[in-house]
Amino acid sequence: LPISLRFVRERLIFVSQREMQELARSMYYDLIVPEILEAIIQRERLRPFQYAAAYQRYPSALRRCLFIGLSDGAKIDFFRRHNVELNQEQVLPYYRTADKEYIARLRDDTGDLSAVFTTVFLIDDFTGSGYTLLREERDEDTGHPKILGSLQRLYEHHQSIIDQAQAVYLCHYIATAHAHSKVRELAQRLRPYAGKFNTLSALTLSPQLSIIPENLSLDERTRDIYELCDRYFSLDYNNANTMKGGGIKLGYGNQGLPLVLYSNTPNNSLFFIWYSAPDATHPFRALFRRIDRHK
């Protein structure tokens, strides 16, 4: 079979809408609920695995959790609708949403005028490189390194909530191991998140899935796909935005992912999956065209 066809049949990972919804359910029941129960056990000094006693305190602890959608991809409406034990007033559909009413309702529901959200869960569908979440850049004025990204902007919108929370979790339905590792490292260097930040992923993509130089020795087909990228790529396909992540030849951030999501193709995936070049020397059109939010 031609290399490209064999790639689509054997290596391409396509995540359907139903599968993404199942990952959202798994995120809550398989990852978030156990974290809340473990926090109860630690806080109440229960014996390890004393989950029956922890469940008695679970409703109260859950009400003091806040869930925030980081983007449209979080499908936060589905997340809230299918996890019926969540109160509508503890799920922010988007991180730019004002939080004053949510705090007021928490205090009304608990009867505690000083109640705060003890745990914050930041929900999104996918991260490949972690670049938009947190990244280190050099300040043009001072020359000193600084950390930027959407988690910094989120803190600016919800400063008091993040400051008062005992734990903050970054939760993705799908994430690369690289992205979460990088974000955890940078978050520990930021005062608002240091010492209380962690990540959860319903599906973690193994580094061995990536078509990158480090994996060329794994098998012949990985080398064939890498050579296909070499053959069809041109530097003209890059622009100012993509160059921030090292270009798109192996996907943004050089992640080399063979991944397509039903809603869009990540720019961390190999360029020939989502990029079209009808006027190139070797013309081609994308099988899963990417909708670029920068356009």
Short mmCIF file of C-alpha atoms in Angstrom, two decimals:
data_model
loop_
_atom_site.label_atom_id
_atom_site.label_comp_id
_atom_site.label_asym_id
_atom_site.label_seq_id
_atom_site.Cartn_x
_atom_site.Cartn_y
_atom_site.Cartn_z
CA LEU A 1 0.00 0.00 0.00
CA PRO A 2 1.13 3.63 -0.51
CA ILE A 3 2.69 5.09 2.64
CA SER A 4 -0.04 7.73 3.06
CA LEU A 5 -2.89 5.24 2.74
CA ARG A 6 -1.23 2.81 5.12
CA PHE A 7 -0.75 5.68 7.58
CA VAL A 8 -4.47 6.51 7.53
CA ARG A 9 -5.50 2.87 7.91
CA GLU A 10 -2.98 1.83 10.55
CA ARG A 11 -1.60 4.84 12.43
CA LEU A 12 -4.18 7.62 12.34
CA ILE A 13 -6.06 8.16 15.61
CA PHE A 14 -9.57 9.57 15.08
CA VAL A 15 -11.59 10.57 18.14
CA SER A 16 -15.32 10.74 17.44
CA GLN A 17 -17.88 12.88 19.24
CA ARG A 18 -19.21 9.85 21.14
CA GLU A 19 -15.69 8.90 22.22
CA MET A 20 -14.98 12.43 23.41
CA GLN A 21 -18.18 12.35 25.46
CA GLU A 22 -17.11 9.05 27.01
CA LEU A 23 -13.75 10.60 27.90
CA ALA A 24 -15.64 13.45 29.60
CA ARG A 25 -17.57 10.93 31.68
CA SER A 26 -14.38 9.06 32.49
CA MET A 27 -12.69 12.29 33.53
CA TYR A 28 -15.33 12.90 36.17
CA TYR A 29 -16.05 9.43 37.54
CA ASP A 30 -12.63 7.78 37.14
CA LEU A 31 -10.34 10.71 37.96
CA ILE A 32 -12.06 13.66 39.61
CA VAL A 33 -14.27 11.75 42.06
CA PRO A 34 -11.31 9.68 43.42
CA GLU A 35 -9.28 12.89 43.89
CA ILE A 36 -12.09 14.43 45.94
CA LEU A 37 -12.45 11.29 48.05
CA GLU A 38 -8.71 11.09 48.64
CA ALA A 39 -8.71 14.75 49.74
CA ILE A 40 -11.50 13.96 52.24
CA ILE A 41 -9.51 11.02 53.64
CA GLN A 42 -6.45 13.22 54.06
CA ARG A 43 -8.33 16.17 55.54
CA GLU A 44 -10.44 14.11 57.96
CA ARG A 45 -7.48 11.86 58.83
CA LEU A 46 -9.40 8.73 57.92
CA ARG A 47 -7.66 5.43 57.40
CA PRO A 48 -6.37 4.73 53.88
CA PHE A 49 -9.13 3.39 51.59
CA GLN A 50 -11.83 4.25 54.14
CA TYR A 51 -14.08 5.29 51.26
CA ALA A 52 -17.42 4.46 52.91
CA ALA A 53 -16.79 7.14 55.55
CA ALA A 54 -15.43 9.52 52.89
CA TYR A 55 -18.59 9.11 50.78
CA GLN A 56 -20.69 10.36 53.70
CA ARG A 57 -18.80 13.65 53.50
CA TYR A 58 -18.64 13.66 49.70
CA PRO A 59 -21.70 15.86 48.87
CA SER A 60 -20.44 18.66 51.10
CA ALA A 61 -16.92 18.44 49.67
CA LEU A 62 -18.21 18.33 46.07
CA ARG A 63 -20.25 21.50 46.57
CA ARG A 64 -17.04 23.34 47.44
CA CYS A 65 -15.47 22.38 44.11
CA LEU A 66 -15.56 24.76 41.15
CA PHE A 67 -15.38 23.54 37.55
CA ILE A 68 -14.20 26.00 34.88
CA GLY A 69 -14.22 25.45 31.11
CA LEU A 70 -11.04 26.66 29.42
CA SER A 71 -12.45 26.68 25.88
CA ASP A 72 -15.42 25.67 23.73
CA GLY A 73 -13.73 22.30 23.30
CA ALA A 74 -14.35 21.48 26.97
CA LYS A 75 -17.98 20.72 26.04
CA ILE A 76 -18.77 21.96 29.51
CA ASP A 77 -22.54 21.82 28.82
CA PHE A 78 -22.28 18.07 28.27
CA PHE A 79 -19.99 17.71 31.28
CA ARG A 80 -22.51 19.48 33.52
CA ARG A 81 -25.60 17.83 32.06
CA HIS A 82 -24.32 14.25 32.37
CA ASN A 83 -22.84 14.61 35.84
CA VAL A 84 -26.15 15.36 37.53
CA GLU A 85 -24.75 15.66 41.05
CA LEU A 86 -23.05 18.90 40.03
CA ASN A 87 -24.83 22.15 40.91
CA GLN A 88 -25.29 24.52 37.98
CA GLU A 89 -23.81 27.26 40.16
CA GLN A 90 -20.47 25.50 40.47
CA VAL A 91 -19.73 25.10 36.75
CA LEU A 92 -18.40 28.14 34.89
CA PRO A 93 -18.89 27.59 31.14
CA TYR A 94 -15.83 29.69 30.29
CA TYR A 95 -12.98 31.08 32.31
CA ARG A 96 -13.86 34.69 31.45
CA THR A 97 -17.26 34.28 33.16
CA ALA A 98 -17.72 36.43 36.28
CA ASP A 99 -17.56 34.41 39.49
CA LYS A 100 -19.25 36.65 42.10
CA GLU A 101 -22.66 35.00 41.73
CA TYR A 102 -21.08 31.56 42.07
CA ILE A 103 -19.43 32.49 45.36
CA ALA A 104 -22.64 34.07 46.66
CA ARG A 105 -24.66 30.95 45.81
CA LEU A 106 -22.07 28.71 47.48
CA ARG A 107 -22.42 30.70 50.70
CA ASP A 108 -26.21 30.56 50.49
CA ASP A 109 -26.22 26.79 49.91
CA THR A 110 -23.77 26.02 52.71
CA GLY A 111 -25.03 28.62 55.18
CA ASP A 112 -21.43 29.69 55.65
CA LEU A 113 -20.85 33.37 54.91
CA SER A 114 -17.11 32.78 54.62
CA ALA A 115 -17.26 29.66 52.43
CA VAL A 116 -14.78 29.42 49.53
CA PHE A 117 -14.15 26.90 46.77
CA THR A 118 -11.52 24.56 48.15
CA THR A 119 -10.74 22.83 44.84
CA VAL A 120 -10.75 24.16 41.28
CA PHE A 121 -10.93 21.86 38.24
CA LEU A 122 -9.98 23.45 34.91
CA ILE A 123 -11.63 21.46 32.09
CA ASP A 124 -10.62 21.25 28.41
CA ASP A 125 -10.64 18.71 25.61
CA PHE A 126 -7.06 18.53 24.36
CA THR A 127 -3.52 19.81 24.75
CA GLY A 128 -0.60 18.75 22.58
CA SER A 129 2.32 20.99 23.48
CA GLY A 130 0.94 22.99 26.43
CA TYR A 131 2.18 26.18 24.72
CA THR A 132 -1.08 28.13 24.99
CA LEU A 133 -1.51 27.13 28.64
CA LEU A 134 1.90 28.21 29.92
CA ARG A 135 5.11 29.12 28.13
CA GLU A 136 8.33 30.90 28.97
CA GLU A 137 9.32 33.96 26.93
CA ARG A 138 11.94 36.64 27.31
CA ASP A 139 10.66 40.09 28.27
CA GLU A 140 11.57 42.54 25.49
CA ASP A 141 12.11 45.41 27.95
CA THR A 142 14.03 43.72 30.76
CA GLY A 143 15.46 40.71 28.96
CA HIS A 144 14.35 38.52 31.87
CA PRO A 145 12.32 35.33 31.30
CA LYS A 146 8.60 35.49 32.06
CA ILE A 147 5.80 32.95 31.99
CA LEU A 148 2.71 33.66 29.89
CA GLY A 149 -0.39 31.73 28.86
CA SER A 150 -4.07 31.12 29.46
CA LEU A 151 -3.51 29.90 33.04
CA GLN A 152 -2.02 33.31 33.83
CA ARG A 153 -5.05 35.02 32.26
CA LEU A 154 -7.38 32.74 34.20
CA TYR A 155 -5.71 33.81 37.44
CA GLU A 156 -6.27 37.46 36.53
CA HIS A 157 -10.01 36.76 36.16
CA HIS A 158 -10.37 34.58 39.30
CA GLN A 159 -7.57 35.73 41.58
CA SER A 160 -9.38 35.35 44.89
CA ILE A 161 -10.75 31.91 44.00
CA ILE A 162 -7.34 30.54 42.98
CA ASP A 163 -5.63 32.13 46.01
CA GLN A 164 -8.15 30.61 48.43
CA ALA A 165 -8.28 27.17 46.82
CA GLN A 166 -6.28 24.37 48.39
CA ALA A 167 -5.84 22.53 45.08
CA VAL A 168 -6.04 23.34 41.36
CA TYR A 169 -6.30 20.58 38.75
CA LEU A 170 -5.78 21.00 35.02
CA CYS A 171 -8.04 18.36 33.43
CA HIS A 172 -7.94 17.29 29.79
CA TYR A 173 -9.96 14.61 28.07
CA ILE A 174 -6.88 13.98 25.88
CA ALA A 175 -3.31 15.18 26.55
CA THR A 176 0.22 14.32 25.61
CA ALA A 177 2.52 13.33 28.43
CA HIS A 178 4.87 16.09 27.26
CA ALA A 179 2.26 18.86 27.55
CA HIS A 180 1.16 18.06 31.10
CA SER A 181 4.73 17.58 32.27
CA LYS A 182 5.74 20.96 30.83
CA VAL A 183 2.74 22.79 32.30
CA ARG A 184 3.29 21.24 35.75
CA GLU A 185 6.90 22.37 35.67
CA LEU A 186 6.04 25.97 34.77
CA ALA A 187 3.06 26.17 37.15
CA GLN A 188 5.27 25.35 40.13
CA ARG A 189 7.26 28.50 39.32
CA LEU A 190 4.15 30.70 39.57
CA ARG A 191 3.12 31.87 43.04
CA PRO A 192 -0.67 31.38 42.52
CA TYR A 193 -0.23 27.72 41.55
CA ALA A 194 2.95 26.64 43.33
CA GLY A 195 2.45 23.74 45.70
CA LYS A 196 -1.18 23.06 44.80
CA PHE A 197 -1.25 22.40 41.04
CA ASN A 198 -1.61 19.04 39.33
CA THR A 199 -2.92 17.56 36.08
CA LEU A 200 -5.42 14.87 35.13
CA SER A 201 -5.90 13.26 31.73
CA ALA A 202 -8.62 10.79 30.75
CA LEU A 203 -6.47 9.65 27.81
CA THR A 204 -2.72 10.29 27.81
CA LEU A 205 -0.99 9.95 24.44
CA SER A 206 2.25 8.03 24.74
CA PRO A 207 5.42 9.64 23.29
CA GLN A 208 5.90 6.46 21.21
CA LEU A 209 2.88 7.45 19.08
CA SER A 210 4.63 10.55 17.73
CA ILE A 211 6.37 10.65 14.35
CA ILE A 212 9.52 12.40 15.57
CA PRO A 213 13.27 11.80 15.13
CA GLU A 214 13.54 10.13 18.55
CA ASN A 215 11.13 7.39 17.41
CA LEU A 216 12.59 6.62 13.97
CA SER A 217 14.32 3.53 15.30
CA LEU A 218 11.04 2.02 16.52
CA ASP A 219 9.94 0.62 13.15
CA GLU A 220 10.28 1.06 9.40
CA ARG A 221 6.81 2.55 8.95
CA THR A 222 7.57 5.40 11.34
CA ARG A 223 10.63 6.23 9.21
CA ASP A 224 8.52 6.06 6.03
CA ILE A 225 6.02 8.59 7.40
CA TYR A 226 8.83 10.87 8.56
CA GLU A 227 10.36 10.77 5.08
CA LEU A 228 6.94 11.58 3.60
CA CYS A 229 6.93 14.76 5.70
CA ASP A 230 10.39 15.61 4.34
CA ARG A 231 9.31 15.04 0.76
CA TYR A 232 6.19 17.19 0.77
CA PHE A 233 7.05 19.95 3.23
CA SER A 234 8.12 23.47 2.27
CA LEU A 235 9.21 26.28 4.57
CA ASP A 236 6.59 28.43 2.84
CA TYR A 237 3.92 26.54 4.77
CA ASN A 238 5.04 28.21 8.00
CA ASN A 239 3.95 31.64 9.20
CA ALA A 240 4.73 33.92 12.16
CA ASN A 241 2.32 32.07 14.45
CA THR A 242 3.48 28.55 13.62
CA MET A 243 7.16 29.48 13.89
CA LYS A 244 6.61 30.20 17.59
CA GLY A 245 6.19 26.44 17.98
CA GLY A 246 9.04 25.44 15.68
CA GLY A 247 6.96 25.23 12.49
CA ILE A 248 4.35 22.72 11.34
CA LYS A 249 6.39 20.06 9.54
CA LEU A 250 5.97 17.67 12.47
CA GLY A 251 3.06 19.64 13.89
CA TYR A 252 3.16 22.64 16.19
CA GLY A 253 5.69 22.12 18.96
CA ASN A 254 7.23 19.23 16.97
CA GLN A 255 4.79 16.80 18.57
CA GLY A 256 4.41 14.67 15.41
CA LEU A 257 0.92 13.48 16.37
CA PRO A 258 -1.18 11.22 14.10
CA LEU A 259 -4.34 12.65 15.72
CA VAL A 260 -7.67 13.97 14.43
CA LEU A 261 -10.52 15.13 16.68
CA TYR A 262 -14.08 15.11 15.36
CA SER A 263 -14.36 18.87 15.97
CA ASN A 264 -11.03 19.85 14.38
CA THR A 265 -7.52 18.63 13.67
CA PRO A 266 -4.91 19.79 16.22
CA ASN A 267 -2.06 21.79 14.74
CA ASN A 268 0.22 19.48 16.76
CA SER A 269 -0.57 16.76 14.22
CA LEU A 270 1.60 16.07 11.16
CA PHE A 271 1.07 18.87 8.66
CA PHE A 272 -0.08 16.74 5.71
CA ILE A 273 -3.14 15.56 7.70
CA TRP A 274 -4.63 19.04 7.96
CA TYR A 275 -2.70 21.38 5.60
CA SER A 276 -3.46 21.80 1.88
CA ALA A 277 -0.94 22.91 -0.77
CA PRO A 278 -2.75 22.69 -4.15
CA ASP A 279 -0.13 24.86 -5.91
CA ALA A 280 2.98 23.14 -4.56
CA THR A 281 5.51 21.22 -6.66
CA HIS A 282 3.93 18.07 -5.21
CA PRO A 283 0.33 19.29 -4.73
CA PHE A 284 -1.88 17.76 -2.03
CA ARG A 285 -5.11 18.50 -0.17
CA ALA A 286 -5.86 17.84 3.46
CA LEU A 287 -7.94 14.81 4.33
CA PHE A 288 -8.94 16.44 7.64
CA ARG A 289 -8.69 20.16 7.01
CA ARG A 290 -7.96 22.26 10.08
CA ILE A 291 -10.13 25.27 10.94
CA ASP A 292 -7.56 27.82 12.13
CA ARG A 293 -8.86 30.14 14.85
CA HIS A 294 -6.18 32.71 13.94
CA LYS A 295 -7.83 33.32 10.56
#
